[in-house]
Amino acid sequence: MGDVSPDSSLAETFGSFGPGACLAFPLSDVVNASAIHIGRDTLIGKYATLSVGYGPTQAVLPERGLRVGERCVLGARITITAHESIEIGDDVWFGQDVFVSDASHGYTDPELPVGLQFGTHQPVSIGSGTWVGHGAMILPGTTIGRNVVVAAGSVVRGDVPDHAVVGGVPARLIRRLDADGTWSRVAGDAPTLTS
């Protein structure tokens, strides 16, 4: 009864909330729902945090700060914090406890607390058909291609090609789909992803 569905009062505050979509109860937090767009038949697990901007009093927000595509399943206790742009394609599945953000803190001024040094906003894109495993972190500036597997517990920053398997801290390319349609393991000590 506490779920957010398309006909609920909270859903009406979203930028869009597609037919058949559901945000499970109990929620953790939804901040600036007007800049959040949820696609048709998408399920978001309980204790989710979805936010756009730096807080509920922020006067100017990106119109589509957070966009989640159709038929996605985003696990319990996820945290997605968008300041400029996070786009999640269609048919994307997250495990539980996944964290995604398009902003971080700066640290260049040694006299100023790190928490007061705002970093640059770097858009994040997660391609359609991707699976993001339990506890993974997707950092600012990351572009993940289509039909990618992100291993549980990975920390991803940079560009991930379509049809790849990445994992580790920091995430490295583990497997990829070759031009002939076969999957191959990346040999040796694969380089970390680049941004």
Coordinates of C-alpha atoms in Angstrom, one line a residue:
M1 CA 0.0 0.0 0.0
G2 CA 3.0 2.3 0.5
D3 CA 4.5 1.7 -3.0
V4 CA 4.7 4.6 -5.4
S5 CA 2.7 3.8 -8.5
P6 CA 1.7 5.9 -11.5
D7 CA -1.6 7.0 -9.8
S8 CA -0.1 8.0 -6.5
S9 CA 0.4 11.6 -5.3
L10 CA 4.2 11.2 -5.1
A11 CA 4.4 9.9 -8.7
E12 CA 2.6 13.0 -9.9
T13 CA 5.5 15.1 -8.6
F14 CA 8.0 13.3 -10.8
G15 CA 9.0 14.7 -14.2
S16 CA 7.4 11.5 -15.6
F17 CA 6.5 8.2 -14.0
G18 CA 5.7 5.6 -16.6
P19 CA 2.7 3.2 -16.7
G20 CA 3.4 0.0 -14.7
A21 CA 6.4 1.6 -12.9
C22 CA 6.8 1.1 -9.1
L23 CA 9.0 2.6 -6.4
A24 CA 8.8 0.1 -3.5
F25 CA 8.0 1.0 0.1
P26 CA 9.6 2.0 2.3
L27 CA 11.5 4.8 0.5
S28 CA 14.8 6.2 1.8
D29 CA 14.6 9.5 0.0
V30 CA 13.4 11.3 -3.1
V31 CA 14.8 14.8 -3.7
N32 CA 13.7 17.1 -6.5
A33 CA 11.4 14.5 -8.1
S34 CA 10.4 17.0 -10.8
A35 CA 13.8 16.4 -12.5
I36 CA 13.5 12.6 -12.2
H37 CA 12.0 10.5 -15.1
I38 CA 11.1 6.8 -14.6
G39 CA 10.2 4.7 -17.6
R40 CA 7.3 2.3 -18.2
D41 CA 7.3 -1.0 -16.2
T42 CA 10.4 -0.1 -14.2
L43 CA 10.7 -1.5 -10.6
I44 CA 12.9 0.3 -8.0
G45 CA 13.5 -1.6 -4.8
K46 CA 12.8 -0.6 -1.2
Y47 CA 15.0 1.9 0.7
A48 CA 16.0 3.6 -2.6
T49 CA 17.5 7.1 -2.6
L50 CA 16.9 9.1 -5.8
S51 CA 18.0 12.7 -5.9
V52 CA 18.8 15.5 -8.3
G53 CA 20.8 18.6 -7.2
Y54 CA 22.2 19.6 -3.9
G55 CA 19.0 19.6 -1.9
P56 CA 15.3 20.3 -1.9
T57 CA 15.7 24.1 -1.9
Q58 CA 17.8 24.3 -5.0
A59 CA 16.1 26.8 -7.3
V60 CA 17.4 25.8 -10.7
L61 CA 17.5 22.1 -11.6
P62 CA 18.3 20.2 -14.9
E63 CA 15.0 19.3 -16.5
R64 CA 16.1 15.7 -16.9
G65 CA 18.8 15.2 -14.2
L66 CA 18.0 11.5 -13.7
R67 CA 16.4 9.4 -16.4
V68 CA 15.7 5.7 -15.9
G69 CA 14.5 3.8 -19.0
E70 CA 11.8 1.2 -19.5
R71 CA 11.6 -2.3 -17.9
C72 CA 14.5 -1.7 -15.5
V73 CA 14.9 -3.5 -12.2
L74 CA 16.9 -1.5 -9.7
G75 CA 17.6 -3.3 -6.4
A76 CA 17.0 -2.4 -2.8
R77 CA 19.0 0.3 -1.1
I78 CA 20.3 1.9 -4.3
T79 CA 21.6 5.4 -4.3
I80 CA 21.5 7.6 -7.4
T81 CA 22.6 11.2 -7.0
A82 CA 22.4 13.3 -10.2
H83 CA 23.6 16.9 -10.3
E84 CA 23.7 17.4 -14.1
S85 CA 22.8 14.1 -15.9
I86 CA 22.5 10.4 -15.2
E87 CA 20.9 8.3 -18.0
I88 CA 20.1 4.7 -17.5
G89 CA 18.9 2.9 -20.6
D90 CA 16.1 0.3 -21.1
D91 CA 16.2 -3.2 -19.5
V92 CA 19.0 -2.3 -17.1
W93 CA 19.2 -4.4 -13.9
F94 CA 21.0 -3.4 -10.7
G95 CA 21.7 -5.6 -7.8
Q96 CA 21.3 -4.2 -4.3
D97 CA 23.3 -1.4 -2.7
V98 CA 24.5 0.1 -6.1
F99 CA 25.7 3.7 -6.0
V100 CA 25.7 6.0 -9.0
S101 CA 26.8 9.7 -9.0
D102 CA 27.8 12.3 -11.6
A103 CA 29.6 14.5 -9.1
S104 CA 32.3 14.2 -6.5
H105 CA 34.3 16.4 -4.1
G106 CA 37.4 18.4 -5.0
Y107 CA 40.4 18.3 -2.7
T108 CA 42.9 20.8 -4.3
D109 CA 42.6 23.5 -1.6
P110 CA 44.5 22.1 1.5
E111 CA 42.9 24.8 3.8
L112 CA 39.3 24.0 2.9
P113 CA 37.5 20.9 4.2
V114 CA 37.1 18.4 1.4
G115 CA 33.3 18.3 2.0
L116 CA 33.1 22.0 1.1
Q117 CA 35.0 21.6 -2.2
F118 CA 32.5 20.7 -4.9
G119 CA 33.9 18.8 -7.8
T120 CA 32.9 19.2 -11.4
H121 CA 29.7 17.5 -12.7
Q122 CA 30.5 14.7 -15.2
P123 CA 27.5 13.0 -16.8
V124 CA 27.0 9.3 -16.4
S125 CA 25.4 7.0 -19.0
I126 CA 24.5 3.3 -18.5
G127 CA 23.6 1.5 -21.8
S128 CA 20.5 -0.6 -22.4
G129 CA 20.6 -4.3 -21.4
T130 CA 23.3 -3.8 -18.8
W131 CA 23.6 -5.7 -15.5
V132 CA 25.3 -3.9 -12.6
G133 CA 26.1 -6.3 -9.7
H134 CA 25.5 -6.0 -6.0
G135 CA 27.4 -3.2 -4.3
A136 CA 29.0 -1.7 -7.5
M137 CA 29.9 2.0 -7.6
I138 CA 29.5 4.0 -10.9
L139 CA 31.6 7.2 -10.6
P140 CA 31.3 10.6 -12.3
G141 CA 32.2 10.7 -16.0
T142 CA 31.5 7.0 -16.6
T143 CA 29.9 5.8 -19.9
I144 CA 28.9 2.1 -19.9
G145 CA 27.9 0.6 -23.2
R146 CA 25.1 -1.8 -24.1
N147 CA 24.7 -5.3 -22.7
V148 CA 27.6 -4.9 -20.2
V149 CA 28.1 -6.9 -17.0
V150 CA 29.6 -5.0 -14.1
A151 CA 30.8 -7.4 -11.5
A152 CA 29.6 -7.1 -7.9
G153 CA 31.6 -4.8 -5.7
S154 CA 33.3 -3.1 -8.7
V155 CA 34.2 0.6 -8.8
V156 CA 33.8 1.9 -12.4
R157 CA 35.1 5.1 -13.9
G158 CA 35.7 5.7 -17.5
D159 CA 34.4 4.2 -20.8
V160 CA 33.2 0.6 -21.0
P161 CA 32.6 -0.7 -24.5
D162 CA 29.4 -2.6 -25.5
H163 CA 29.3 -6.3 -24.8
A164 CA 32.0 -6.3 -22.1
V165 CA 32.5 -7.8 -18.7
V166 CA 34.3 -5.5 -16.2
G167 CA 35.2 -6.0 -12.6
G168 CA 37.5 -5.0 -9.7
V169 CA 38.6 -2.0 -7.8
P170 CA 39.3 -0.1 -10.0
A171 CA 37.3 -1.9 -12.7
R172 CA 39.2 -3.6 -15.5
L173 CA 38.0 -5.2 -18.7
I174 CA 37.7 -9.0 -18.1
R175 CA 35.9 -10.2 -21.2
R176 CA 34.7 -8.8 -24.5
L177 CA 32.6 -9.9 -27.4
D178 CA 34.9 -10.2 -30.5
A179 CA 33.9 -9.3 -34.0
D180 CA 33.3 -13.0 -34.9
G181 CA 30.7 -13.2 -32.1
T182 CA 32.8 -15.2 -29.6
W183 CA 33.5 -14.1 -26.1
S184 CA 37.2 -13.9 -25.2
R185 CA 39.0 -13.3 -21.9
V186 CA 41.3 -10.3 -21.9
A187 CA 44.8 -11.7 -21.4
G188 CA 47.3 -10.8 -18.8
D189 CA 47.0 -7.7 -16.6
A190 CA 44.3 -5.8 -18.3
P191 CA 44.6 -2.0 -18.1
T192 CA 42.0 -0.1 -16.0
L193 CA 39.3 1.7 -17.9
T194 CA 40.1 5.2 -19.2
S195 CA 38.0 8.3 -19.2

